[in-house]
């Protein structure tokens, strides 16, 4: 009785453990990308509604577009601005939207019907910063190019509650410090100032950033400020710098929080957005875009990552939502369903079972296996070096021919064109220590059988010279590795 021929066994190499961290896998989950061309003007600001479903406002040119968090389409457009608009932000309840423009006018809208409820004219200079207080509903902050930041109350917007006018240049970033009455501002004069709204317009703390401050992210008890190509972390209680991050080639223009435990986002003019760990401030992940990044942000529920580019392009990356029903978990069926399906899984007693004696279908043979089964040794060797063949398959064919004692038979009657694939492959394969033995066996047989042919062929002679150089490099690497191993043994010896 005949039996099926044994197939060529391809050894499985051990798989290295995953090199990615849980944080990297989390950020790589933003796979669903949508690109929106806003306008020819840069996307200057992005802000998410604190309330669910966390729609986000995108400020660009003379309008503010509000995108739906569910469909990623524009659901509202605020275009009642006569000049370039800046810093469109929601209040904490998500019912109001505020923005300033190049003429200095600040407008406040209701989000349900887009009606204008307040207008503030703090100055005739561009008002590029507007912020709502995170806890006090009626307080808001503006900062303008007249070197003044102003605190207003919604009940009376004709005059500010207090002005912070200790700056010596444009104020391009400002924000409330959570859980306190403090206000932080960043100025083109290179200083970060901390004001107390209860004591007056004189700063209670002043930090030298060293470059024009373009963005700030007040935290507690630290504050992050971006100036030039560096981001500095200031301890407001101690009044000193505790860390500096210089991971960018060009100016850092936007900072955003990705959540209490997810990290800090920083976007730069070099096209990078990097995620920093909030504890040790190391880079955990990053994206590279074709144009300069002007704004970025992550939704409060971590569903969307949005970046605005200098070219007016808006990039929206969305995480794949988890299924409501866990995969692979059998759900509890109702009693009516159980009654309907009763007996469906009954296959009868042992005497009623029918055994299927049809032979199982085998996988399709590979080309080199067909040649091996037909005793075409030379053709099987050629099939192992077809472009695109994995190194493991080539090694398996060489091992099989060696096991059958057909090395010389497969190499018989070859010339320069048919020897070149084997020798060229050997140069690359000798880097892998798992293939060194088989490569040395085959190359030694080739040099023994075709030494005179190699001397007459310029191509083969160049290949053998390259192989010898590669071999010398690998030997030198092995020697260095042994030296390092000896050093480590001395260090770890008890």
Coordinates of N, CA and C in Angstrom, one line a residue, residues 53 60 68 124 167 174 230 265 289 396 411:
X53 N -21.5 64.7 22.9 CA -20.5 63.7 22.3 C -19.2 64.3 21.9
X60 N -10.3 78.7 11.4 CA -9.4 78.9 10.3 C -10.0 80.0 9.4
X68 N -19.0 67.2 13.8 CA -19.6 66.2 14.6 C -18.7 65.1 15.0
X124 N -8.3 97.6 19.8 CA -8.3 97.6 18.3 C -7.2 96.7 17.8
X167 N 3.2 93.2 30.5 CA 3.9 92.6 29.4 C 4.6 93.6 28.6
X174 N -2.5 82.4 26.8 CA -2.9 82.7 28.2 C -4.0 81.7 28.5
X230 N 11.9 74.4 22.1 CA 11.9 73.6 23.4 C 10.6 73.8 24.1
X265 N 0.5 66.4 24.4 CA 0.7 66.6 22.9 C 1.5 67.9 22.7
X289 N 3.7 64.9 9.7 CA 2.8 65.4 8.7 C 3.6 66.1 7.7
X396 N 15.4 25.7 3.8 CA 14.7 24.4 3.9 C 15.1 23.5 2.7
X411 N 24.1 20.7 -8.4 CA 25.1 21.7 -8.9 C 25.7 21.3 -10.2

